[in-house]
């Protein structure tokens, strides 16, 4: 075991972090928040989600499922963006590989942490996913493929550390394939529900993949910048150039998602398609309008794109701030996507007395704390990774 | 020439009809017939699928359950006394935060100042193409091969709640006591397997709104109600393709 670890963990070279009170204090605080969040999750599990969470029979998925979607979208995106370099051989993307693969693992593990408390009986999943599978279920495929994805990413990361790039690349390809399959299945979990007009159709699986890559670009830029910032390191020229390439790809993807979103909105409004029209009106000019315009459009898409254009993909600090805005906006996107799809009641056209036009949902403290613990845990993994793997340097720079 | 003038003409008969005219007529007839036949075969007009517009009668052989349990709601008889709901709660131990059946209230204008109130009982539609069954990762919910009832095997339920999101009828809720999603199963475990012929809600209904029975038996009341000529039978949310087995109709009231 020790010998194996010695192979994977760099013993010398790379970048060394200096200890500071602020750094240790931050890690300590985040551990505390993670443990408190897990405590809230365990409490909810014991008393029953009905009594702890704000989700209802009409809106069975809420903040925590949105957080799970956010984490796995980000993970898939990191995997895809990093694969451009070390799987498909584009040299400009090679320096980001190690940290991105590590972050892909950190984000999916954090996603699993949140979903563990989102599902009522997670322990049954381990048993019945195996002995009683339903091959028509997208949830089954998503879970199984994400399991495979995590295994491939772990092996790939270990091989990258051991310097075995060729076989790591092959593992990375398997990671990409399982990641895309898993992630489009997550889209299909929503898109293949005939009774949910807002989601229904092939749009969801396609959108999920493209928006994953967008999230991936934002996360790569922000966390590379942050990793160097908090440890007081200086970026090599190759890495800076690599991040600029990622920013250019990111700019393209922001535009693609704007294009997707625009047409999705127009399709939801034109001809007043029942179920969809109400949802889009709620999003554009109703209770979700703040989320949509400030969160999704401004923070998530427009501001980061404008920053990349304004600094001509050069100034990394500016682009890291844009990426941070984008990460926040993307989280709002996931929340709106999940909750909006469930908010229009199934019998909305039947003029039912006392049935709200848009069903209410407010996350409870339990939901917020578990979600927060996902983020703090992810940050801990990120910060520890920086130290443990000495700045994730690759040999060629 | 209008129909009144046409009526006054004497019948010339077909004896003196020139054969050319006869042939032209026959050719036109064949062309029309051929067009329709071809149309059906090419399915451009989709005559075959026309019954899908109401998606009511399960005629597919795949859905030949025996007994094929289904329910008919004679909707305009419902007075919203909610005895069906009470009976269901008692029989199936439904907790206060959940329901397996309930009555929805609708209003519609029937005149400038007049409104009509309609009571619409709802429950699991025991669909022939149940969206909840397709999405369940662990086959915790399944379509019973004999009766067609959509059942729950609670011990397999992981509580992902995808079935709740998938159900077009809001017929499912998570039961914390069972630690599984719960839903109407036509009182399968609580009454039908104990020899009783009706569900609790049917027995409790004083207005005979709900009729329960075997749709595969032409002598059953549900079969007769659903197959009455000149009676409109409808299902809820047919556009989802779920092919429900709960049918709605109004009956003529003798008042």
Coordinates of N, CA, C and O in Angstrom, one line a residue, chain A residues 44-51 55-58 60-61 65 118-126 128-129 132-134 136-140 188-189 192-197 199 342 345-354, chain B residues 96-100 102 104-108 120 122 131 133-140 154-174 176-180 182 236-237 239-241:
Chain A
X44 N -32.1 14.1 8.8 CA -33.2 14.0 7.9 C -33.5 12.5 7.6 O -34.6 12.1 7.4
X45 N -32.4 11.7 7.4 CA -32.6 10.3 7.1 C -33.3 9.6 8.2 O -34.2 8.8 8.0
X46 N -33.0 10.0 9.5 CA -33.6 9.4 10.6 C -35.1 9.8 10.8 O -36.0 8.9 11.0
X47 N -35.4 11.1 10.7 CA -36.8 11.5 10.9 C -37.6 11.4 9.7 O -38.8 11.5 9.7
X48 N -37.0 11.1 8.5 CA -37.8 11.0 7.3 C -37.7 12.4 6.5 O -37.9 13.4 7.1
X49 N -37.5 12.3 5.2 CA -37.3 13.5 4.4 C -38.6 14.4 4.5 O -38.5 15.6 4.4
X50 N -39.7 13.7 4.6 CA -41.0 14.4 4.6 C -41.0 15.5 5.7 O -41.5 16.6 5.5
X51 N -40.3 15.2 6.8 CA -40.4 16.0 8.0 C -39.2 17.0 8.0 O -39.1 17.8 8.9
X55 N -39.2 19.4 0.0 CA -39.7 18.8 -1.2 C -41.1 18.2 -0.9 O -41.3 17.8 0.3
X56 N -41.9 18.1 -1.9 CA -43.3 17.6 -1.7 C -43.6 16.5 -2.7 O -42.7 16.1 -3.5
X57 N -44.8 16.0 -2.6 CA -45.1 14.9 -3.6 C -45.2 15.5 -5.0 O -44.9 14.8 -6.0
X58 N -45.6 16.8 -5.1 CA -45.6 17.4 -6.4 C -44.2 17.8 -6.9 O -43.9 17.7 -8.1
X60 N -40.9 16.6 -6.0 CA -40.1 15.7 -5.2 C -38.6 15.9 -5.3 O -37.8 15.4 -4.5
X61 N -38.2 16.8 -6.2 CA -36.8 17.1 -6.4 C -36.6 18.6 -6.1 O -37.3 19.4 -6.7
X65 N -31.1 18.0 -5.3 CA -31.0 17.3 -6.6 C -30.3 18.3 -7.6 O -29.4 17.9 -8.4
X118 N -30.0 12.9 -0.5 CA -31.2 13.3 -1.3 C -32.1 12.1 -1.5 O -33.3 12.2 -1.5
X119 N -31.5 10.9 -1.6 CA -32.2 9.7 -1.8 C -32.6 9.2 -0.4 O -31.9 9.2 0.5
X120 N -33.9 8.6 -0.3 CA -34.3 8.3 1.0 C -33.7 7.0 1.5 O -33.4 6.9 2.7
X121 N -33.4 6.0 0.7 CA -32.8 4.8 1.1 C -31.6 4.4 0.3 O -31.5 3.5 -0.4
X122 N -30.5 5.2 0.5 CA -29.3 5.0 -0.4 C -28.7 3.6 -0.2 O -28.2 3.1 -1.2
X123 N -28.8 3.0 1.0 CA -28.2 1.7 1.2 C -28.9 0.6 0.3 O -28.2 -0.3 -0.1
X124 N -30.2 0.8 0.0 CA -30.8 -0.2 -0.9 C -30.3 -0.1 -2.3 O -30.4 -1.1 -3.0
X125 N -29.8 1.1 -2.7 CA -29.3 1.2 -4.0 C -28.2 0.3 -4.3 O -28.1 -0.3 -5.4
X126 N -27.3 0.2 -3.4 CA -26.1 -0.7 -3.6 C -26.5 -2.1 -3.8 O -25.9 -2.8 -4.6
X128 N -30.0 -3.3 -4.7 CA -30.9 -3.6 -5.8 C -30.6 -3.1 -7.2 O -31.1 -3.5 -8.2
X129 N -29.6 -2.1 -7.2 CA -29.1 -1.7 -8.5 C -28.4 -2.8 -9.2 O -28.4 -2.9 -10.4
X132 N -31.4 -6.2 -9.1 CA -32.8 -6.0 -9.7 C -32.7 -4.8 -10.6 O -33.4 -3.8 -10.4
X133 N -31.9 -4.9 -11.6 CA -31.7 -3.7 -12.5 C -32.9 -3.5 -13.5 O -33.5 -4.5 -13.9
X134 N -33.2 -2.3 -13.8 CA -34.3 -2.0 -14.8 C -33.6 -1.3 -16.0 O -33.2 -0.1 -15.9
X136 N -34.6 -0.2 -18.7 CA -35.2 0.9 -19.4 C -35.2 2.2 -18.6 O -35.6 3.3 -19.0
X137 N -34.6 2.1 -17.4 CA -34.6 3.3 -16.5 C -33.3 4.1 -16.7 O -32.2 3.6 -16.6
X138 N -33.5 5.4 -17.0 CA -32.3 6.3 -17.2 C -31.5 6.5 -15.9 O -30.3 6.6 -15.9
X139 N -32.3 6.5 -14.8 CA -31.6 6.6 -13.5 C -30.7 5.5 -13.3 O -29.6 5.6 -12.8
X140 N -31.1 4.3 -13.6 CA -30.2 3.1 -13.5 C -29.0 3.3 -14.3 O -27.9 3.1 -13.8
X188 N -31.6 12.6 -19.9 CA -32.8 11.8 -20.3 C -33.7 11.5 -19.1 O -34.9 11.2 -19.3
X189 N -33.1 11.5 -17.9 CA -34.0 11.3 -16.7 C -35.1 12.4 -16.7 O -36.2 12.1 -16.4
X192 N -37.0 12.4 -20.8 CA -37.9 11.3 -21.3 C -39.2 11.2 -20.5 O -39.9 10.2 -20.5
X193 N -39.5 12.2 -19.7 CA -40.8 12.1 -18.9 C -41.9 12.8 -19.8 O -41.9 14.1 -19.9
X194 N -42.7 12.0 -20.3 CA -43.8 12.6 -21.2 C -44.7 13.6 -20.5 O -45.3 14.4 -21.1
X195 N -44.9 13.4 -19.2 CA -45.8 14.2 -18.5 C -45.3 15.5 -18.1 O -46.0 16.3 -17.5
X196 N -44.0 15.8 -18.3 CA -43.3 17.0 -17.9 C -43.0 17.8 -19.1 O -41.9 17.7 -19.6
X197 N -43.8 18.7 -19.5 CA -43.7 19.4 -20.8 C -42.4 20.2 -20.9 O -41.8 20.4 -21.9
X199 N -39.5 19.7 -19.7 CA -38.3 18.9 -19.9 C -38.4 18.1 -21.2 O -37.4 17.8 -21.8
X342 N -40.9 20.8 -12.5 CA -41.9 20.2 -11.6 C -42.9 21.2 -11.1 O -43.9 20.7 -10.6
X345 N -48.3 22.2 -12.3 CA -49.0 21.0 -11.9 C -49.6 20.2 -13.1 O -49.9 20.8 -14.1
X346 N -49.6 18.9 -13.0 CA -50.1 18.0 -14.1 C -51.5 18.4 -14.6 O -51.8 18.3 -15.8
X347 N -52.3 18.8 -13.7 CA -53.7 19.1 -14.0 C -53.9 20.6 -14.2 O -55.0 21.1 -14.1
X348 N -52.9 21.3 -14.6 CA -53.0 22.8 -14.7 C -54.0 23.3 -15.6 O -54.5 24.4 -15.5
X349 N -54.4 22.4 -16.6 CA -55.3 22.9 -17.6 C -56.8 22.7 -17.2 O -57.7 23.1 -17.9
X350 N -57.0 22.0 -16.1 CA -58.3 21.6 -15.8 C -59.0 22.6 -14.8 O -60.1 22.3 -14.4
X351 N -58.4 23.7 -14.6 CA -59.0 24.7 -13.8 C -59.5 24.2 -12.4 O -60.6 24.3 -12.0
X352 N -58.5 23.5 -11.7 CA -58.8 22.9 -10.4 C -58.8 24.0 -9.4 O -57.9 24.9 -9.3
X353 N -59.9 24.0 -8.5 CA -60.0 25.0 -7.5 C -58.9 24.8 -6.5 O -58.6 23.7 -6.1
X354 N -58.3 25.9 -6.0 CA -57.2 25.9 -5.0 C -55.9 25.2 -5.5 O -55.0 25.0 -4.7
Chain B
X96 N -51.1 11.0 7.4 CA -51.8 12.3 7.2 C -51.3 13.2 6.1 O -51.9 14.0 5.5
X97 N -50.0 13.0 5.8 CA -49.3 13.8 4.7 C -49.5 13.2 3.3 O -49.0 13.8 2.4
X98 N -50.1 12.1 3.2 CA -50.2 11.5 1.9 C -51.6 11.2 1.5 O -52.6 11.4 2.3
X99 N -51.8 10.8 0.2 CA -53.1 10.3 -0.2 C -52.9 9.4 -1.4 O -52.0 9.5 -2.1
X100 N -53.9 8.4 -1.4 CA -53.9 7.5 -2.6 C -55.0 7.9 -3.6 O -54.9 7.6 -4.8
X102 N -58.1 11.1 -4.1 CA -58.7 12.3 -3.6 C -59.7 12.8 -4.6 O -59.8 12.3 -5.7
X104 N -60.8 16.1 -6.7 CA -60.5 17.5 -7.2 C -61.7 18.2 -7.5 O -62.7 17.6 -8.0
X105 N -61.7 19.5 -7.3 CA -62.9 20.3 -7.6 C -62.6 21.3 -8.7 O -61.5 21.9 -8.7
X106 N -63.5 21.2 -9.7 CA -63.3 22.1 -10.9 C -64.4 23.0 -11.0 O -65.6 22.7 -10.6
X107 N -64.2 24.1 -11.7 CA -65.4 25.0 -12.0 C -65.3 25.4 -13.5 O -64.2 25.4 -14.0
X108 N -66.5 25.6 -14.0 CA -66.5 26.1 -15.4 C -67.7 27.0 -15.6 O -68.8 26.7 -14.9
X120 N -64.1 15.7 -9.3 CA -63.4 14.8 -10.2 C -62.5 13.9 -9.2 O -61.5 14.3 -8.8
X122 N -59.8 11.3 -8.3 CA -58.5 10.8 -9.0 C -57.8 9.8 -8.1 O -58.0 9.7 -6.9
X131 N -45.5 5.3 -16.9 CA -44.2 6.0 -17.0 C -43.4 5.7 -15.7 O -42.2 5.7 -15.7
X133 N -43.2 3.0 -14.0 CA -42.5 1.7 -14.0 C -41.3 1.7 -14.9 O -40.2 1.2 -14.6
X134 N -41.4 2.5 -16.0 CA -40.2 2.6 -16.9 C -39.0 3.2 -16.2 O -37.9 2.8 -16.4
X135 N -39.3 4.2 -15.4 CA -38.1 5.0 -14.8 C -37.5 4.4 -13.5 O -36.4 4.7 -13.2
X136 N -38.2 3.5 -12.9 CA -37.7 2.9 -11.6 C -36.5 2.2 -11.8 O -36.4 1.2 -12.5
X137 N -35.4 2.6 -11.2 CA -34.1 1.9 -11.4 C -34.0 0.5 -10.9 O -33.2 -0.3 -11.4
X138 N -34.8 0.1 -9.9 CA -34.6 -1.2 -9.2 C -35.9 -2.1 -9.4 O -36.0 -3.1 -8.6
X139 N -36.8 -1.8 -10.3 CA -38.0 -2.6 -10.4 C -38.8 -2.6 -9.1 O -39.4 -3.7 -8.8
X140 N -38.7 -1.6 -8.3 CA -39.5 -1.6 -7.1 C -40.9 -1.4 -7.4 O -41.8 -1.7 -6.6
X154 N -41.9 -2.7 -1.8 CA -41.4 -1.6 -0.9 C -39.9 -1.8 -0.6 O -39.1 -0.9 -0.6
X155 N -39.5 -3.0 -0.4 CA -38.1 -3.3 0.1 C -37.1 -2.9 -1.0 O -35.9 -2.7 -0.7
X156 N -37.5 -2.8 -2.2 CA -36.6 -2.4 -3.3 C -36.5 -0.9 -3.6 O -35.7 -0.5 -4.3
X157 N -37.4 -0.2 -3.0 CA -37.5 1.3 -3.3 C -36.3 2.0 -2.7 O -36.1 2.0 -1.4
X158 N -35.5 2.7 -3.5 CA -34.4 3.4 -3.0 C -34.8 4.9 -2.6 O -34.0 5.6 -2.1
X159 N -36.0 5.3 -3.0 CA -36.4 6.6 -2.7 C -35.8 7.7 -3.5 O -35.6 8.8 -3.0
X160 N -35.6 7.4 -4.8 CA -35.1 8.4 -5.7 C -36.2 9.4 -6.2 O -35.9 10.4 -6.7
X161 N -37.4 8.9 -6.1 CA -38.6 9.7 -6.4 C -38.8 10.0 -7.8 O -39.5 10.9 -8.2
X162 N -38.1 9.3 -8.7 CA -38.2 9.5 -10.1 C -39.6 9.2 -10.6 O -40.2 9.8 -11.5
X163 N -40.2 8.1 -10.0 CA -41.6 7.7 -10.3 C -42.6 8.8 -10.0 O -43.5 9.0 -10.7
X164 N -42.3 9.5 -8.9 CA -43.2 10.6 -8.6 C -43.1 11.7 -9.6 O -44.1 12.4 -10.0
X165 N -41.9 12.0 -10.1 CA -41.7 13.0 -11.1 C -42.3 12.6 -12.4 O -42.8 13.4 -13.2
X166 N -42.3 11.2 -12.7 CA -42.8 10.7 -14.0 C -44.3 10.6 -14.0 O -44.8 10.7 -15.1
X167 N -44.9 10.4 -12.9 CA -46.4 10.1 -12.9 C -47.1 11.4 -13.4 O -47.0 12.4 -12.8
X168 N -47.9 11.2 -14.5 CA -48.7 12.4 -15.0 C -49.8 12.8 -14.1 O -50.4 13.8 -14.2
X169 N -50.2 11.9 -13.1 CA -51.4 12.0 -12.3 C -51.1 12.4 -10.9 O -52.1 12.4 -10.1
X170 N -49.9 12.6 -10.5 CA -49.6 13.0 -9.1 C -50.1 11.9 -8.2 O -50.6 12.2 -7.1
X171 N -50.0 10.6 -8.6 CA -50.7 9.5 -7.8 C -49.8 8.9 -6.8 O -50.2 8.0 -6.1
X172 N -48.5 9.4 -6.7 CA -47.6 8.7 -5.8 C -47.1 9.7 -4.7 O -46.9 10.9 -5.0
X173 N -46.8 9.1 -3.6 CA -46.1 9.9 -2.5 C -45.2 9.0 -1.8 O -45.3 7.8 -1.9
X174 N -44.2 9.6 -1.1 CA -43.3 8.8 -0.3 C -43.8 8.6 1.1 O -44.1 9.5 1.8
X176 N -43.1 7.6 4.7 CA -42.0 7.5 5.6 C -42.0 6.3 6.4 O -41.0 5.7 6.8
X177 N -43.2 5.8 6.8 CA -43.3 4.7 7.6 C -42.9 3.4 6.9 O -42.3 2.5 7.5
X178 N -43.3 3.3 5.6 CA -42.9 2.1 4.8 C -41.5 2.3 4.3 O -40.9 1.4 3.6
X179 N -41.0 3.5 4.3 CA -39.7 3.9 3.7 C -39.7 3.5 2.2 O -38.7 3.0 1.6
X180 N -40.9 3.8 1.6 CA -41.0 3.5 0.1 C -42.1 4.4 -0.4 O -42.9 4.9 0.3
X182 N -45.6 5.1 -2.0 CA -46.8 4.4 -1.8 C -47.8 4.9 -2.8 O -47.7 6.0 -3.3
X236 N -57.7 10.9 -18.3 CA -57.0 12.1 -18.0 C -55.6 12.0 -18.7 O -55.0 11.0 -18.8
X237 N -55.2 13.2 -19.2 CA -53.9 13.4 -19.8 C -53.6 12.3 -20.9 O -52.5 11.6 -20.8
X239 N -52.5 12.6 -23.7 CA -51.3 13.0 -24.5 C -50.0 12.4 -24.0 O -49.0 12.4 -24.8
X240 N -50.0 11.9 -22.8 CA -48.7 11.4 -22.3 C -48.5 10.0 -22.7 O -47.4 9.4 -22.5
X241 N -49.5 9.3 -23.4 CA -49.3 8.0 -23.9 C -49.2 6.9 -22.8 O -48.8 5.8 -23.1

